[in-house]
Amino acid sequence: LNSFGTWMLIGLLVVVFIESGLLFPLLPGDSLLFTAGLIAAAKSAEVEPFAPLWVLMVTIPIAAVLGDQVGYLIGTKGGAKLFKSDDAKLFKKSYLDESHRFFLRHGPAMIFLARFVPIVRTYAPLVAGAAKMPYRVFITYNVIGGIVWGAGVTLLGYLLGQITFIADNVDYIFLLI
């Protein structure tokens, strides 16, 4: 990695980390992962890969899992404080009770599938923590989802970047994304 590539990788990982659990849902996680895969597949002089595919496939899931861990921790430590009464317009105590029942029944699927839905991806770990989803279940599906989403979307970009038309026009595709 050159120094520019190192900074690009760090920036990508920070975006994935923040979008995964720090209550800032409007970051372009999916498109960044896909684009990182496309760039890793690039073989032209105009677009130079900033990191090898294996580095992306290892570090992106780690950043995603750690981001969700922070979101879950925020939820367990302070999430329930938001849901004090049923008089509130947005954070009603009854919503938290419903969330607890939901996460007991559908929590594993929710944590896994939330990875693939941009805004839900950010808030699911917070709500899981506030709703007291069992940590062992959360961490299991957080890791599985982080690997499948982080490495999978990146690998998809890489594999599509192997197609000649896409490889020849990766700079235009990058601008389009």
PDB file of C-alpha atoms in Angstrom:
ATOM      1  CA  LEU A   1       0.000   0.000   0.000  1.00  0.00           C
ATOM      2  CA  ASN A   2       1.238   3.482  -0.790  1.00  0.00           C
ATOM      3  CA  SER A   3       0.468   6.299   1.661  1.00  0.00           C
ATOM      4  CA  PHE A   4      -2.517   7.509  -0.389  1.00  0.00           C
ATOM      5  CA  GLY A   5      -3.889   3.974  -0.525  1.00  0.00           C
ATOM      6  CA  THR A   6      -3.435   3.612   3.220  1.00  0.00           C
ATOM      7  CA  TRP A   7      -5.466   6.779   3.837  1.00  0.00           C
ATOM      8  CA  MET A   8      -8.172   5.627   1.426  1.00  0.00           C
ATOM      9  CA  LEU A   9      -8.390   2.294   3.236  1.00  0.00           C
ATOM     10  CA  ILE A  10      -8.568   4.002   6.624  1.00  0.00           C
ATOM     11  CA  GLY A  11     -11.303   6.330   5.332  1.00  0.00           C
ATOM     12  CA  LEU A  12     -13.297   3.386   3.986  1.00  0.00           C
ATOM     13  CA  LEU A  13     -12.994   1.518   7.287  1.00  0.00           C
ATOM     14  CA  VAL A  14     -14.021   4.589   9.293  1.00  0.00           C
ATOM     15  CA  VAL A  15     -17.144   5.019   7.142  1.00  0.00           C
ATOM     16  CA  VAL A  16     -18.064   1.336   7.582  1.00  0.00           C
ATOM     17  CA  PHE A  17     -17.464   1.556  11.342  1.00  0.00           C
ATOM     18  CA  ILE A  18     -19.517   4.750  11.777  1.00  0.00           C
ATOM     19  CA  GLU A  19     -22.371   3.593   9.548  1.00  0.00           C
ATOM     20  CA  SER A  20     -22.549   0.256  11.364  1.00  0.00           C
ATOM     21  CA  GLY A  21     -23.158   1.576  14.835  1.00  0.00           C
ATOM     22  CA  LEU A  22     -22.633   5.243  15.576  1.00  0.00           C
ATOM     23  CA  LEU A  23     -26.068   6.585  14.663  1.00  0.00           C
ATOM     24  CA  PHE A  24     -25.044   8.242  11.419  1.00  0.00           C
ATOM     25  CA  PRO A  25     -27.039   6.285   8.824  1.00  0.00           C
ATOM     26  CA  LEU A  26     -26.577   8.429   5.737  1.00  0.00           C
ATOM     27  CA  LEU A  27     -23.117   7.233   4.762  1.00  0.00           C
ATOM     28  CA  PRO A  28     -22.717   5.307   1.483  1.00  0.00           C
ATOM     29  CA  GLY A  29     -21.574   1.952   2.897  1.00  0.00           C
ATOM     30  CA  ASP A  30     -22.835  -0.437   0.215  1.00  0.00           C
ATOM     31  CA  SER A  31     -21.684   1.663  -2.704  1.00  0.00           C
ATOM     32  CA  LEU A  32     -18.275   2.213  -1.104  1.00  0.00           C
ATOM     33  CA  LEU A  33     -17.763  -1.516  -0.595  1.00  0.00           C
ATOM     34  CA  PHE A  34     -18.841  -2.287  -4.144  1.00  0.00           C
ATOM     35  CA  THR A  35     -16.598   0.464  -5.526  1.00  0.00           C
ATOM     36  CA  ALA A  36     -13.653  -0.733  -3.413  1.00  0.00           C
ATOM     37  CA  GLY A  37     -14.087  -4.175  -4.989  1.00  0.00           C
ATOM     38  CA  LEU A  38     -14.238  -2.650  -8.473  1.00  0.00           C
ATOM     39  CA  ILE A  39     -11.069  -0.674  -7.827  1.00  0.00           C
ATOM     40  CA  ALA A  40      -9.298  -3.741  -6.409  1.00  0.00           C
ATOM     41  CA  ALA A  41     -10.053  -5.515  -9.708  1.00  0.00           C
ATOM     42  CA  ALA A  42      -8.810  -2.600 -11.844  1.00  0.00           C
ATOM     43  CA  LYS A  43      -5.897  -3.298 -14.115  1.00  0.00           C
ATOM     44  CA  SER A  44      -5.709   0.041 -15.927  1.00  0.00           C
ATOM     45  CA  ALA A  45      -3.238   2.844 -15.461  1.00  0.00           C
ATOM     46  CA  GLU A  46      -6.017   5.362 -14.773  1.00  0.00           C
ATOM     47  CA  VAL A  47      -7.419   3.479 -11.763  1.00  0.00           C
ATOM     48  CA  GLU A  48      -4.885   1.961  -9.408  1.00  0.00           C
ATOM     49  CA  PRO A  49      -6.080  -0.332  -6.612  1.00  0.00           C
ATOM     50  CA  PHE A  50      -5.592   1.281  -3.210  1.00  0.00           C
ATOM     51  CA  ALA A  51      -5.577  -2.076  -1.410  1.00  0.00           C
ATOM     52  CA  PRO A  52      -5.426  -5.726  -2.439  1.00  0.00           C
ATOM     53  CA  LEU A  53      -8.693  -7.661  -2.337  1.00  0.00           C
ATOM     54  CA  TRP A  54      -7.571  -9.844   0.579  1.00  0.00           C
ATOM     55  CA  VAL A  55      -6.894  -6.752   2.734  1.00  0.00           C
ATOM     56  CA  LEU A  56     -10.388  -5.413   1.980  1.00  0.00           C
ATOM     57  CA  MET A  57     -12.014  -8.796   2.658  1.00  0.00           C
ATOM     58  CA  VAL A  58     -10.348  -9.001   6.084  1.00  0.00           C
ATOM     59  CA  THR A  59     -10.515  -5.403   7.315  1.00  0.00           C
ATOM     60  CA  ILE A  60     -14.006  -4.384   6.156  1.00  0.00           C
ATOM     61  CA  PRO A  61     -15.831  -7.111   8.123  1.00  0.00           C
ATOM     62  CA  ILE A  62     -13.747  -6.265  11.191  1.00  0.00           C
ATOM     63  CA  ALA A  63     -14.753  -2.586  10.954  1.00  0.00           C
ATOM     64  CA  ALA A  64     -18.412  -3.569  10.440  1.00  0.00           C
ATOM     65  CA  VAL A  65     -18.464  -5.937  13.418  1.00  0.00           C
ATOM     66  CA  LEU A  66     -16.725  -3.425  15.678  1.00  0.00           C
ATOM     67  CA  GLY A  67     -19.158  -0.687  14.634  1.00  0.00           C
ATOM     68  CA  ASP A  68     -22.123  -2.894  15.532  1.00  0.00           C
ATOM     69  CA  GLN A  69     -20.476  -3.756  18.842  1.00  0.00           C
ATOM     70  CA  VAL A  70     -20.303  -0.067  19.713  1.00  0.00           C
ATOM     71  CA  GLY A  71     -23.954   0.402  18.690  1.00  0.00           C
ATOM     72  CA  TYR A  72     -25.014  -2.532  20.884  1.00  0.00           C
ATOM     73  CA  LEU A  73     -22.971  -1.160  23.797  1.00  0.00           C
ATOM     74  CA  ILE A  74     -24.575   2.274  23.408  1.00  0.00           C
ATOM     75  CA  GLY A  75     -27.973   0.577  23.375  1.00  0.00           C
ATOM     76  CA  THR A  76     -27.289  -1.474  26.501  1.00  0.00           C
ATOM     77  CA  LYS A  77     -25.804   1.449  28.443  1.00  0.00           C
ATOM     78  CA  GLY A  78     -28.073   4.290  27.412  1.00  0.00           C
ATOM     79  CA  GLY A  79     -30.736   3.122  25.001  1.00  0.00           C
ATOM     80  CA  ALA A  80     -33.338   2.260  27.632  1.00  0.00           C
ATOM     81  CA  LYS A  81     -33.025   5.780  29.101  1.00  0.00           C
ATOM     82  CA  LEU A  82     -34.525   7.179  25.898  1.00  0.00           C
ATOM     83  CA  PHE A  83     -37.671   5.100  26.426  1.00  0.00           C
ATOM     84  CA  LYS A  84     -38.857   6.486  29.775  1.00  0.00           C
ATOM     85  CA  SER A  85     -42.608   6.857  29.372  1.00  0.00           C
ATOM     86  CA  ASP A  86     -45.498   6.189  27.029  1.00  0.00           C
ATOM     87  CA  ASP A  87     -46.194   9.935  26.813  1.00  0.00           C
ATOM     88  CA  ALA A  88     -43.240  10.497  24.490  1.00  0.00           C
ATOM     89  CA  LYS A  89     -43.983  10.942  20.795  1.00  0.00           C
ATOM     90  CA  LEU A  90     -41.042   8.982  19.396  1.00  0.00           C
ATOM     91  CA  PHE A  91     -39.394   6.920  22.159  1.00  0.00           C
ATOM     92  CA  LYS A  92     -42.297   5.309  24.006  1.00  0.00           C
ATOM     93  CA  LYS A  93     -41.595   2.709  26.677  1.00  0.00           C
ATOM     94  CA  SER A  94     -44.092   0.381  25.012  1.00  0.00           C
ATOM     95  CA  TYR A  95     -41.930   0.462  21.854  1.00  0.00           C
ATOM     96  CA  LEU A  96     -38.984  -0.854  23.851  1.00  0.00           C
ATOM     97  CA  ASP A  97     -41.119  -3.634  25.304  1.00  0.00           C
ATOM     98  CA  GLU A  98     -42.292  -4.567  21.795  1.00  0.00           C
ATOM     99  CA  SER A  99     -38.680  -4.480  20.568  1.00  0.00           C
ATOM    100  CA  HIS A 100     -37.615  -6.833  23.351  1.00  0.00           C
ATOM    101  CA  ARG A 101     -40.264  -9.367  22.302  1.00  0.00           C
ATOM    102  CA  PHE A 102     -39.357  -8.896  18.635  1.00  0.00           C
ATOM    103  CA  PHE A 103     -35.635  -9.481  19.251  1.00  0.00           C
ATOM    104  CA  LEU A 104     -36.347 -12.587  21.315  1.00  0.00           C
ATOM    105  CA  ARG A 105     -38.298 -14.043  18.390  1.00  0.00           C
ATOM    106  CA  HIS A 106     -36.613 -12.613  15.263  1.00  0.00           C
ATOM    107  CA  GLY A 107     -33.356 -11.101  16.556  1.00  0.00           C
ATOM    108  CA  PRO A 108     -30.834 -13.324  14.762  1.00  0.00           C
ATOM    109  CA  ALA A 109     -32.432 -12.790  11.349  1.00  0.00           C
ATOM    110  CA  MET A 110     -32.835  -9.069  12.051  1.00  0.00           C
ATOM    111  CA  ILE A 111     -29.182  -8.557  12.957  1.00  0.00           C
ATOM    112  CA  PHE A 112     -28.054 -10.487   9.879  1.00  0.00           C
ATOM    113  CA  LEU A 113     -30.488  -8.945   7.378  1.00  0.00           C
ATOM    114  CA  ALA A 114     -30.100  -5.411   8.771  1.00  0.00           C
ATOM    115  CA  ARG A 115     -26.611  -5.356   7.256  1.00  0.00           C
ATOM    116  CA  PHE A 116     -28.149  -5.149   3.813  1.00  0.00           C
ATOM    117  CA  VAL A 117     -30.589  -2.293   4.542  1.00  0.00           C
ATOM    118  CA  PRO A 118     -28.765   1.047   4.881  1.00  0.00           C
ATOM    119  CA  ILE A 119     -30.646   2.915   7.625  1.00  0.00           C
ATOM    120  CA  VAL A 120     -31.689  -0.233   9.479  1.00  0.00           C
ATOM    121  CA  ARG A 121     -28.005  -1.297   9.537  1.00  0.00           C
ATOM    122  CA  THR A 122     -27.213   1.690  11.754  1.00  0.00           C
ATOM    123  CA  TYR A 123     -30.043   1.412  14.255  1.00  0.00           C
ATOM    124  CA  ALA A 124     -30.480  -2.377  14.640  1.00  0.00           C
ATOM    125  CA  PRO A 125     -27.553  -2.866  17.060  1.00  0.00           C
ATOM    126  CA  LEU A 126     -28.661   0.083  19.206  1.00  0.00           C
ATOM    127  CA  VAL A 127     -32.206  -1.255  19.469  1.00  0.00           C
ATOM    128  CA  ALA A 128     -30.896  -4.795  20.070  1.00  0.00           C
ATOM    129  CA  GLY A 129     -28.841  -3.505  22.991  1.00  0.00           C
ATOM    130  CA  ALA A 130     -31.663  -1.386  24.416  1.00  0.00           C
ATOM    131  CA  ALA A 131     -34.091  -4.309  24.037  1.00  0.00           C
ATOM    132  CA  LYS A 132     -31.637  -6.555  25.888  1.00  0.00           C
ATOM    133  CA  MET A 133     -31.104  -9.036  23.093  1.00  0.00           C
ATOM    134  CA  PRO A 134     -28.882 -11.805  24.504  1.00  0.00           C
ATOM    135  CA  TYR A 135     -25.277 -10.827  23.807  1.00  0.00           C
ATOM    136  CA  ARG A 136     -24.197 -14.298  22.672  1.00  0.00           C
ATOM    137  CA  VAL A 137     -26.905 -14.315  20.000  1.00  0.00           C
ATOM    138  CA  PHE A 138     -26.100 -10.738  18.982  1.00  0.00           C
ATOM    139  CA  ILE A 139     -22.355 -11.312  18.609  1.00  0.00           C
ATOM    140  CA  THR A 140     -22.866 -14.531  16.633  1.00  0.00           C
ATOM    141  CA  TYR A 141     -25.130 -12.922  14.041  1.00  0.00           C
ATOM    142  CA  ASN A 142     -23.176  -9.672  14.079  1.00  0.00           C
ATOM    143  CA  VAL A 143     -20.035 -11.552  13.027  1.00  0.00           C
ATOM    144  CA  ILE A 144     -21.829 -13.667  10.418  1.00  0.00           C
ATOM    145  CA  GLY A 145     -23.614 -10.613   8.972  1.00  0.00           C
ATOM    146  CA  GLY A 146     -20.463  -8.486   9.045  1.00  0.00           C
ATOM    147  CA  ILE A 147     -18.509 -11.095   7.105  1.00  0.00           C
ATOM    148  CA  VAL A 148     -21.221 -11.840   4.542  1.00  0.00           C
ATOM    149  CA  TRP A 149     -22.038  -8.149   3.975  1.00  0.00           C
ATOM    150  CA  GLY A 150     -18.539  -6.638   4.210  1.00  0.00           C
ATOM    151  CA  ALA A 151     -16.692  -9.287   2.249  1.00  0.00           C
ATOM    152  CA  GLY A 152     -19.643 -10.244   0.025  1.00  0.00           C
ATOM    153  CA  VAL A 153     -20.452  -6.806  -1.390  1.00  0.00           C
ATOM    154  CA  THR A 154     -16.730  -6.119  -1.887  1.00  0.00           C
ATOM    155  CA  LEU A 155     -16.230  -9.466  -3.620  1.00  0.00           C
ATOM    156  CA  LEU A 156     -19.251  -8.794  -5.845  1.00  0.00           C
ATOM    157  CA  GLY A 157     -17.640  -5.536  -6.980  1.00  0.00           C
ATOM    158  CA  TYR A 158     -14.363  -7.351  -7.565  1.00  0.00           C
ATOM    159  CA  LEU A 159     -15.982 -10.141  -9.597  1.00  0.00           C
ATOM    160  CA  LEU A 160     -17.954  -7.702 -11.726  1.00  0.00           C
ATOM    161  CA  GLY A 161     -14.728  -5.760 -12.207  1.00  0.00           C
ATOM    162  CA  GLN A 162     -13.342  -8.836 -14.005  1.00  0.00           C
ATOM    163  CA  ILE A 163     -15.869  -8.358 -16.828  1.00  0.00           C
ATOM    164  CA  THR A 164     -14.093  -6.654 -19.728  1.00  0.00           C
ATOM    165  CA  PHE A 165     -16.724  -3.971 -20.360  1.00  0.00           C
ATOM    166  CA  ILE A 166     -16.803  -3.037 -16.683  1.00  0.00           C
ATOM    167  CA  ALA A 167     -12.998  -3.153 -16.361  1.00  0.00           C
ATOM    168  CA  ASP A 168     -12.627  -0.898 -19.416  1.00  0.00           C
ATOM    169  CA  ASN A 169     -15.111   1.630 -18.008  1.00  0.00           C
ATOM    170  CA  VAL A 170     -14.411   1.429 -14.280  1.00  0.00           C
ATOM    171  CA  ASP A 171     -13.637   5.159 -14.058  1.00  0.00           C
ATOM    172  CA  TYR A 172     -17.088   6.020 -15.480  1.00  0.00           C
ATOM    173  CA  ILE A 173     -18.778   3.457 -13.242  1.00  0.00           C
ATOM    174  CA  PHE A 174     -16.927   4.902 -10.255  1.00  0.00           C
ATOM    175  CA  LEU A 175     -18.266   8.382 -11.113  1.00  0.00           C
ATOM    176  CA  LEU A 176     -21.776   6.983 -11.619  1.00  0.00           C
ATOM    177  CA  ILE A 177     -21.757   5.282  -8.224  1.00  0.00           C
TER     178      ILE A 177
END
